[in-house]
Every structure is written in C-alpha cells, then in structure tokens.
Rosetta silent file (secondary structure, phi, psi, omega in degrees, C-alpha in Angstrom):
SEQUENCE: MFVVFDMFECESVTSHTTLTHSSKLKSLNCVCVFHHAHNEMTNIQVREDEAEIDFVIKMYDDGKLTRILKDLRPRDEVMIRGPRGNIHYKGNGVFRLVSSSSMRTFKSINMIAGGTGLTPMLQILRQVYNHDDDTKTHFRLIYCVRNSDDIILIDEMVRLDKNDRIDVIIVLTGKDVPKDWPGISGKMNEALIRKYALEASSSDTFNLLCG
SCORE:     score description
SCORE:     0.000 S_00000001
   1 L     0.000  131.487  177.619 -110.339   47.806  -49.641 S_00000001
   2 L  -105.327  144.294  177.934 -106.802   49.156  -49.404 S_00000001
   3 E  -118.325  136.249 -178.617 -104.965   49.822  -46.151 S_00000001
   4 E   -89.618  132.249  178.035 -102.114   52.312  -45.894 S_00000001
   5 E  -119.754  151.063  169.503  -98.867   51.167  -44.262 S_00000001
   6 E   -92.475  135.456  178.068  -95.728   53.054  -43.319 S_00000001
   7 E   -91.362  124.705 -178.820  -92.546   51.523  -44.671 S_00000001
   8 L   -96.758  -32.060 -179.738  -89.852   51.201  -42.039 S_00000001
   9 L  -141.324  146.584  171.730  -87.180   49.404  -44.037 S_00000001
  10 L  -140.554  100.319 -170.884  -86.448   48.800  -47.689 S_00000001
  11 L  -111.628 -161.548 -171.014  -83.440   46.554  -48.020 S_00000001
  12 L   -84.837 -173.328 -170.094  -81.745   44.332  -50.584 S_00000001
  13 L   -52.087  -45.404 -171.826  -82.798   41.196  -52.417 S_00000001
  14 L   -97.807    8.237 -177.424  -82.511   38.712  -49.581 S_00000001
  15 L  -103.078  172.832  179.378  -83.666   40.927  -46.725 S_00000001
  16 E   -86.564  144.430  166.279  -87.075   41.732  -45.305 S_00000001
  17 E  -106.497  115.927 -171.864  -89.125   44.723  -46.246 S_00000001
  18 E  -101.262  129.050  179.219  -91.078   45.525  -43.117 S_00000001
  19 E  -121.520  143.755 -179.618  -94.451   47.269  -43.202 S_00000001
  20 E  -131.759  157.677  177.481  -96.507   48.250  -40.191 S_00000001
  21 L  -150.028  156.682 -172.826 -100.047   49.362  -39.437 S_00000001
  22 L   -73.749  -18.443 -177.341 -101.831   50.285  -36.245 S_00000001
  23 L   -97.295  162.079  176.340 -104.355   47.437  -36.393 S_00000001
  24 L   -69.345  148.736 -173.682 -103.870   43.722  -35.826 S_00000001
  25 L  -119.959  137.904  170.996 -103.180   41.737  -38.993 S_00000001
  26 L  -134.968   95.512 -169.294 -104.341   38.341  -40.167 S_00000001
  27 L  -138.305  139.977  173.695 -103.021   37.956  -43.703 S_00000001
  28 L  -108.171  -49.865 -176.179 -101.868   35.203  -46.014 S_00000001
  29 E  -138.151  129.900 -173.619 -101.503   36.840  -49.394 S_00000001
  30 E  -122.747  154.744  170.865 -101.567   40.542  -50.122 S_00000001
  31 E  -106.817  121.617 -179.961 -101.695   42.789  -53.168 S_00000001
  32 E  -101.518  136.104 -178.855  -99.307   45.727  -52.873 S_00000001
  33 E  -120.758  123.006  178.656  -99.942   48.867  -54.899 S_00000001
  34 E  -125.284  109.641 -174.725  -97.214   51.407  -55.589 S_00000001
  35 L    57.048 -115.365  179.692  -98.363   54.327  -57.755 S_00000001
  36 L  -109.290    9.655  177.836  -99.839   52.508  -60.800 S_00000001
  37 E   -98.742  145.391  176.445  -97.830   49.309  -60.461 S_00000001
  38 E  -147.715  157.682  179.705  -99.191   46.292  -58.629 S_00000001
  39 E  -161.226  156.467  175.363  -98.234   42.731  -57.935 S_00000001
  40 E   -98.000  137.444  178.153  -99.271   39.840  -55.720 S_00000001
  41 E  -147.481  158.355 -178.098  -96.861   38.655  -53.077 S_00000001
  42 E  -108.477  125.388  175.013  -96.951   36.473  -50.017 S_00000001
  43 E   -75.870  152.035 -175.637  -95.813   37.750  -46.675 S_00000001
  44 E   -96.749  -14.572  178.216  -93.695   35.311  -44.676 S_00000001
  45 E  -161.803  141.199  170.410  -94.852   36.244  -41.187 S_00000001
  46 E  -114.432  119.518  178.613  -97.528   38.176  -39.346 S_00000001
  47 E  -103.040   96.465 -173.357  -96.499   39.279  -35.854 S_00000001
  48 L   -65.041  -31.790 -178.538  -99.804   40.073  -34.211 S_00000001
  49 L   -68.895  -24.313  179.902  -98.240   41.335  -30.989 S_00000001
  50 L  -111.954    0.708 -178.184  -96.351   44.012  -32.934 S_00000001
  51 L    53.414   49.636  179.972  -98.857   44.490  -35.786 S_00000001
  52 E  -128.713  152.339  171.404  -96.146   43.823  -38.363 S_00000001
  53 E  -129.492  147.072 -179.901  -95.808   41.735  -41.497 S_00000001
  54 E  -113.060  141.121  174.455  -92.584   40.683  -43.227 S_00000001
  55 E  -123.125  149.536  165.505  -92.004   40.278  -46.956 S_00000001
  56 E  -111.943  119.312 -174.278  -89.152   38.790  -48.952 S_00000001
  57 L  -127.101  122.421  176.856  -88.972   40.639  -52.255 S_00000001
  58 L   -88.893  128.684 -175.826  -86.480   39.923  -55.021 S_00000001
  59 L   -87.990  134.346  172.759  -85.502   43.046  -56.916 S_00000001
  60 L  -122.297  129.658 -177.471  -85.419   43.173  -60.714 S_00000001
  61 L   -61.078  -30.691 -178.660  -84.015   46.270  -62.427 S_00000001
  62 L  -102.547   11.171 -178.905  -86.630   46.014  -65.179 S_00000001
  63 L   -76.617  140.129 -178.997  -89.533   44.970  -62.929 S_00000001
  64 L   -64.968  -38.654 -178.859  -92.643   47.162  -62.960 S_00000001
  65 L   -88.877  -48.215 -169.769  -93.082   46.846  -59.202 S_00000001
  66 H   -69.778  -25.815  177.585  -89.604   46.238  -57.832 S_00000001
  67 H   -70.949  -23.483  173.542  -87.981   49.235  -59.520 S_00000001
  68 H   -78.858  -42.958  176.595  -90.474   51.385  -57.582 S_00000001
  69 H   -56.541  -38.110 -175.775  -89.818   49.464  -54.365 S_00000001
  70 L   -61.171  -29.086 -176.889  -86.114   50.029  -54.857 S_00000001
  71 L   -93.172   -3.455  179.800  -86.576   53.800  -54.593 S_00000001
  72 L   -71.437  152.338  179.858  -88.744   53.748  -51.459 S_00000001
  73 L  -125.888  158.837  175.852  -87.363   55.108  -48.227 S_00000001
  74 L   -50.170  137.122 -179.887  -88.251   54.548  -44.560 S_00000001
  75 L    80.729   -1.567  168.892  -91.595   56.179  -43.661 S_00000001
  76 L   -65.962  150.924 -179.123  -92.813   56.172  -47.272 S_00000001
  77 E  -100.611  140.302  172.305  -96.401   54.967  -47.494 S_00000001
  78 E  -129.560  160.997  178.527  -97.628   51.960  -49.471 S_00000001
  79 E  -114.783  135.460 -178.879 -101.103   50.465  -49.800 S_00000001
  80 E  -127.295  137.918  176.625 -101.839   46.784  -49.239 S_00000001
  81 E  -124.186  139.293  179.048 -105.028   44.840  -49.890 S_00000001
  82 L   168.979 -172.267   -0.134 -105.760   41.331  -48.675 S_00000001
  83 L   -81.190  159.444  174.357 -105.867   38.608  -47.557 S_00000001
  84 L  -133.273  162.639  178.894 -106.185   36.505  -50.698 S_00000001
  85 L   126.784  155.546 -174.801 -105.580   32.858  -51.395 S_00000001
  86 L   -99.927  -15.955 -175.065 -107.356   29.521  -51.370 S_00000001
  87 E  -119.055  122.941  176.629 -105.364   27.692  -48.679 S_00000001
  88 E  -118.083  125.733  176.868 -105.318   28.732  -45.036 S_00000001
  89 E   -88.654  122.773 -175.892 -103.163   26.863  -42.517 S_00000001
  90 E   -97.767   -8.356 -179.759 -104.981   26.624  -39.187 S_00000001
  91 E   106.191  151.964  177.138 -102.234   24.848  -37.266 S_00000001
  92 L    54.380   41.830  175.448 -101.426   21.263  -36.227 S_00000001
  93 L    79.764    6.242 -177.733 -101.772   19.876  -39.751 S_00000001
  94 E   -98.896  126.208  177.694 -105.220   21.393  -40.373 S_00000001
  95 E  -118.713  142.054  173.576 -105.808   23.260  -43.647 S_00000001
  96 E  -108.231  123.183  177.408 -108.884   25.180  -44.732 S_00000001
  97 E   -96.013  109.730 -171.325 -109.624   25.159  -48.459 S_00000001
  98 L   -62.623  -40.154 -175.081 -111.508   28.376  -49.123 S_00000001
  99 L   -62.473  -31.429 -178.800 -113.008   27.326  -52.468 S_00000001
 100 L  -110.196   -0.723 -178.845 -114.793   24.342  -50.927 S_00000001
 101 L    55.657   29.263 -177.535 -115.125   25.693  -47.370 S_00000001
 102 E  -105.174  154.084  175.777 -113.714   22.386  -46.152 S_00000001
 103 E  -113.366  129.315  179.759 -111.268   21.609  -43.342 S_00000001
 104 E  -128.028  142.707  176.853 -108.742   18.811  -43.862 S_00000001
 105 E  -112.655  130.288 -178.485 -106.180   17.317  -41.493 S_00000001
 106 L  -125.419  149.499  178.483 -102.971   15.835  -42.888 S_00000001
 107 L   -99.966  -20.475  179.020 -100.105   13.970  -41.253 S_00000001
 108 E  -132.489  129.770 -179.447  -97.570   14.526  -44.047 S_00000001
 109 E  -128.054  116.507  173.185  -97.096   17.763  -45.994 S_00000001
 110 E   -91.148  135.570  176.181  -94.770   18.057  -48.978 S_00000001
 111 E  -124.872  114.887  178.189  -93.671   21.547  -49.948 S_00000001
 112 E  -111.610  117.965 -173.618  -91.966   21.992  -53.322 S_00000001
 113 E  -131.502  141.751  175.310  -90.710   25.540  -53.844 S_00000001
 114 E  -122.358  130.223  177.077  -88.624   27.272  -56.477 S_00000001
 115 H    58.840 -130.035 -179.990  -86.871   30.610  -55.951 S_00000001
 116 H   -74.671   -1.030  171.394  -89.065   33.139  -54.161 S_00000001
 117 H   -65.236   -5.364  175.399  -91.809   30.487  -54.140 S_00000001
 118 H   -64.721  -28.888 -167.136  -90.244   29.669  -50.787 S_00000001
 119 H   -61.086  -45.469  178.326  -92.171   32.496  -49.091 S_00000001
 120 H   -67.313  -30.054  176.845  -95.637   30.900  -48.649 S_00000001
 121 H   -67.914  -41.619 -178.871  -93.969   27.693  -47.452 S_00000001
 122 H   -64.428  -35.315  178.268  -91.873   29.604  -44.966 S_00000001
 123 H   -60.369  -43.609  178.480  -94.959   31.280  -43.575 S_00000001
 124 H   -68.036  -44.151 -177.110  -96.473   27.898  -42.735 S_00000001
 125 H   -65.137  -32.896  175.339  -93.219   26.472  -41.391 S_00000001
 126 H   -65.335  -38.781  176.979  -92.785   29.412  -39.038 S_00000001
 127 H   -62.237  -44.448  179.399  -96.243   28.718  -37.667 S_00000001
 128 H   -61.338  -47.354 -175.559  -95.308   25.064  -37.163 S_00000001
 129 H   -65.773  -40.897 -171.675  -91.991   25.921  -35.517 S_00000001
 130 H   -92.233  -24.562 -169.315  -93.306   28.628  -33.197 S_00000001
 131 L  -130.303  -32.717 -174.758  -96.836   27.533  -32.320 S_00000001
 132 L   -66.025  138.378  176.269  -97.852   23.995  -33.307 S_00000001
 133 L  -113.048    4.947  177.906  -97.897   21.436  -30.493 S_00000001
 134 L   -80.648  117.873 -176.901  -98.826   18.453  -32.676 S_00000001
 135 L   -92.136    0.050 -175.234  -95.812   16.144  -32.779 S_00000001
 136 L   -97.472  -19.310 -178.492  -97.267   13.723  -35.365 S_00000001
 137 L   -83.151  133.092 -174.180  -97.491   16.002  -38.404 S_00000001
 138 E  -117.542  129.421  178.615  -94.423   15.907  -40.652 S_00000001
 139 E  -114.698  136.199  175.170  -93.405   18.668  -43.088 S_00000001
 140 E  -130.724  118.561  178.479  -90.819   18.293  -45.835 S_00000001
 141 E  -100.118  123.843  171.887  -89.629   21.280  -47.850 S_00000001
 142 E  -109.977  107.427 -172.592  -87.834   20.663  -51.152 S_00000001
 143 E  -108.321  121.969 -173.231  -86.404   24.025  -52.145 S_00000001
 144 E  -113.882  129.857  173.719  -84.956   24.422  -55.655 S_00000001
 145 E  -140.692  158.176 -178.982  -82.675   27.169  -56.952 S_00000001
 146 L   -68.909  -50.088 -174.219  -80.265   27.340  -59.877 S_00000001
 147 L  -128.484  159.387 -178.760  -77.169   28.399  -57.953 S_00000001
 148 H   -62.167  -28.967  178.556  -76.083   28.526  -54.331 S_00000001
 149 H   -68.320  -16.809 -178.837  -76.021   32.343  -54.539 S_00000001
 150 H   -85.580   -8.062 -178.670  -79.773   32.266  -55.222 S_00000001
 151 L   -68.855  129.118  177.545  -80.615   30.678  -51.855 S_00000001
 152 L  -110.421  147.034  174.888  -82.532   33.071  -49.633 S_00000001
 153 L    55.718   43.213 -177.152  -82.891   32.929  -45.842 S_00000001
 154 H   -62.323  -39.246 -179.446  -80.484   30.010  -45.515 S_00000001
 155 H   -61.949  -38.145  179.748  -79.939   30.601  -41.783 S_00000001
 156 H   -67.722  -39.733  179.955  -83.657   30.386  -41.160 S_00000001
 157 H   -67.088  -35.745  175.057  -83.981   27.139  -43.105 S_00000001
 158 H   -62.105  -42.845  179.133  -81.125   25.628  -41.096 S_00000001
 159 H   -63.451  -44.842 -179.312  -82.952   26.628  -37.909 S_00000001
 160 H   -64.014  -36.592 -177.081  -86.259   25.152  -39.121 S_00000001
 161 H   -65.125  -19.297  179.404  -84.551   21.910  -40.155 S_00000001
 162 L   -77.140  -12.728  177.033  -83.537   21.326  -36.528 S_00000001
 163 L   -76.214  136.286 -176.453  -87.210   20.882  -35.625 S_00000001
 164 L   -61.880  -23.173 -176.566  -88.194   17.208  -35.435 S_00000001
 165 L   -92.940   -5.870 -172.289  -91.321   17.842  -37.545 S_00000001
 166 E  -123.932  127.789  170.698  -89.572   19.728  -40.363 S_00000001
 167 E  -113.138  134.545  175.860  -87.150   18.492  -43.042 S_00000001
 168 E  -119.163  121.963  178.834  -85.482   20.981  -45.384 S_00000001
 169 E  -120.436  122.569  179.634  -83.895   19.728  -48.600 S_00000001
 170 E  -106.546  129.759 -176.860  -82.151   22.230  -50.893 S_00000001
 171 E  -119.671  125.442  172.801  -81.601   21.273  -54.530 S_00000001
 172 E   -92.094  123.478 -175.392  -79.297   23.113  -56.954 S_00000001
 173 L  -104.083   -4.569 -179.023  -80.643   22.738  -60.481 S_00000001
 174 L   -79.465  177.166 -177.330  -78.003   24.748  -62.389 S_00000001
 175 L   -83.019  -32.378 -174.827  -74.988   23.457  -64.274 S_00000001
 176 L   -97.870   80.009  179.371  -72.268   25.036  -62.147 S_00000001
 177 L   -89.979  126.808  179.794  -72.619   23.286  -58.813 S_00000001
 178 L   -57.477  144.317 -178.928  -69.755   24.024  -56.386 S_00000001
 179 L   -63.719  -28.974 -178.280  -67.552   21.020  -55.670 S_00000001
 180 L   -94.481   13.620  179.146  -67.999   21.534  -51.941 S_00000001
 181 L   -66.245  119.596 -174.973  -71.808   21.733  -52.177 S_00000001
 182 L   -85.111   -7.821 -174.999  -73.079   19.434  -49.374 S_00000001
 183 L   -96.087 -153.090 -175.300  -76.645   19.224  -50.635 S_00000001
 184 E  -101.347  148.571  176.312  -78.471   17.720  -53.607 S_00000001
 185 E  -138.590  156.598  179.359  -78.127   18.745  -57.237 S_00000001
 186 L   136.215  175.607 -179.722  -79.902   17.830  -60.456 S_00000001
 187 L   -72.682  141.070  174.478  -83.024   18.546  -62.435 S_00000001
 188 L   -79.772  101.657 -177.686  -86.279   18.945  -60.572 S_00000001
 189 L  -138.928 -176.441 -176.696  -88.255   16.105  -62.110 S_00000001
 190 H   -60.670  -40.238 -178.030  -90.540   13.244  -61.131 S_00000001
 191 H   -62.551  -43.280 -179.069  -87.640   10.966  -60.177 S_00000001
 192 H   -67.083  -41.023  179.527  -86.162   13.494  -57.773 S_00000001
 193 H   -63.795  -44.735  179.164  -89.539   14.242  -56.194 S_00000001
 194 H   -61.040  -34.166 -176.896  -90.290   10.544  -55.740 S_00000001
 195 H   -72.831  -38.244 -170.041  -86.891   10.034  -54.131 S_00000001
 196 H  -111.119  -16.514 -178.744  -87.050   12.848  -51.587 S_00000001
 197 L   -79.568  158.881  171.958  -90.707   13.687  -50.990 S_00000001
 198 L   -68.143  160.292 -177.932  -92.857   12.106  -48.324 S_00000001
 199 L   -51.312  115.516 -171.559  -95.256    9.395  -49.519 S_00000001
 200 L   -93.334   -9.374 -175.505  -97.531   11.316  -51.883 S_00000001
 201 L   -88.727  -11.845 -177.769 -100.189    8.687  -52.583 S_00000001
 202 L   -74.760  146.131  177.029 -101.603    8.599  -49.067 S_00000001
 203 L   -70.268  -14.183  177.659 -104.853   10.424  -48.293 S_00000001
 204 L   -89.778    6.107 -177.820 -103.078   11.797  -45.220 S_00000001
 205 E  -109.251  135.266  177.308 -100.533   13.622  -47.426 S_00000001
 206 E  -117.595  133.036 -177.561 -100.940   17.179  -48.714 S_00000001
 207 E  -113.929  124.149 -179.920  -98.740   18.462  -51.540 S_00000001
 208 E  -116.357  138.601 -176.885  -98.004   22.182  -51.924 S_00000001
 209 E  -136.403  131.205  175.131  -96.201   23.702  -54.912 S_00000001
 210 E  -153.045  130.522  179.440  -95.038   27.260  -55.535 S_00000001
 211 L  -179.275    0.000    0.000  -92.355   28.567  -57.870 S_00000001
C-alpha cells in the first residue's frame, strides 16, 4: 500500500527533506517512489504530534532517485510505503526482532555506521535522548566517513554525545586528515572496533551495523 505525502521542503545534501501526511505515523524504514524510480531509505525521526517524518538524503547527480528528488518543489506529491525492516527499537534497551518475533533487552548497544548509514542509528538515538528513562543502557556510535566534509548532522551528534547514555565517536578513514582534526582517524578494521566499541562478547550487548 502506498500513501501520498506532500513535500514541504527539498533541501541540500546535509539537510532534511520533510514529508507530511494527515494521519499519525509509526515508521522505521520506508520505500519512496518517484515516477518510476524507487529506493529504500530510513527516516531519522517520526514526530507523531505533528504527523511528520524527517529524511536525510544524499544527492548524487547520476542517481536514479536523487536526480528526481533534486527537481522536486514544495507541495509536490510523493508516495511512500512502509514500514519495513527486521529490527524495531521499543525503548529502554528493548529490541523486537521481527523475523523471530522475539523481544530482547540489552545493556550495551554498539552502532557502527558509515556515511548515510548514520540515519537508522540516529533514529534510535533520538528515541533514547528524548524518551528513554532507563539510565543503565549504554549506546556507543562509531561513525565513519572519508573526510571531515562528509560528516552529516554534526551539531546533532555533539548534542547526543552530551547524554550520559550515549557516546559518539567519529572516525575519518581517508588519507587527507586535517592536522587540527580532534577525533580519530584510520582504517575501519577489527583492531579499531575492538579498541573503541563496547564489550561485544557479552550476551547483554547488541551490535548494529549500517553503511
């Protein structure tokens, strides 16, 4: 089933594209259809009080979907179908795995994200920051990009990192790392993950990867 949304904004690479609909939304992963192009993308937030969802979409000049998105204007209509996905975050460290219909509670959650793979992680972290009241669950995001110019939503990650339950680690993996870069640099490999991730061998640890 497809639902028609009105597009209110269509901005640049690092900004939100905001879509609205008259009904309340509960969505994790949506399929957007523009003419005959389609792609799967993850929205970063559902605001139920305003019936809005936010997307972060990186534009590619030769992309089948994004070159159509680039030409959209406010009040243009798009169709979205969803939700899709196997992992649902229920809050306070509880995850529902759709494929097995099981509920699991974890005390440590590692999130390893590359590029726009940040978006599903950010959706969970916003839930933790804004709604979770469990002070024992610990989230650690390891976000990897080639260059500092590729970092998206840096202000938001700084804000999330101030939460006692959330750690944000940004890793530059490219060759040209600025001399004044205050973060971590190097190849994303097993050694780096072992050094910076939360203890991954525990049954109380959940590891998420997107990139």
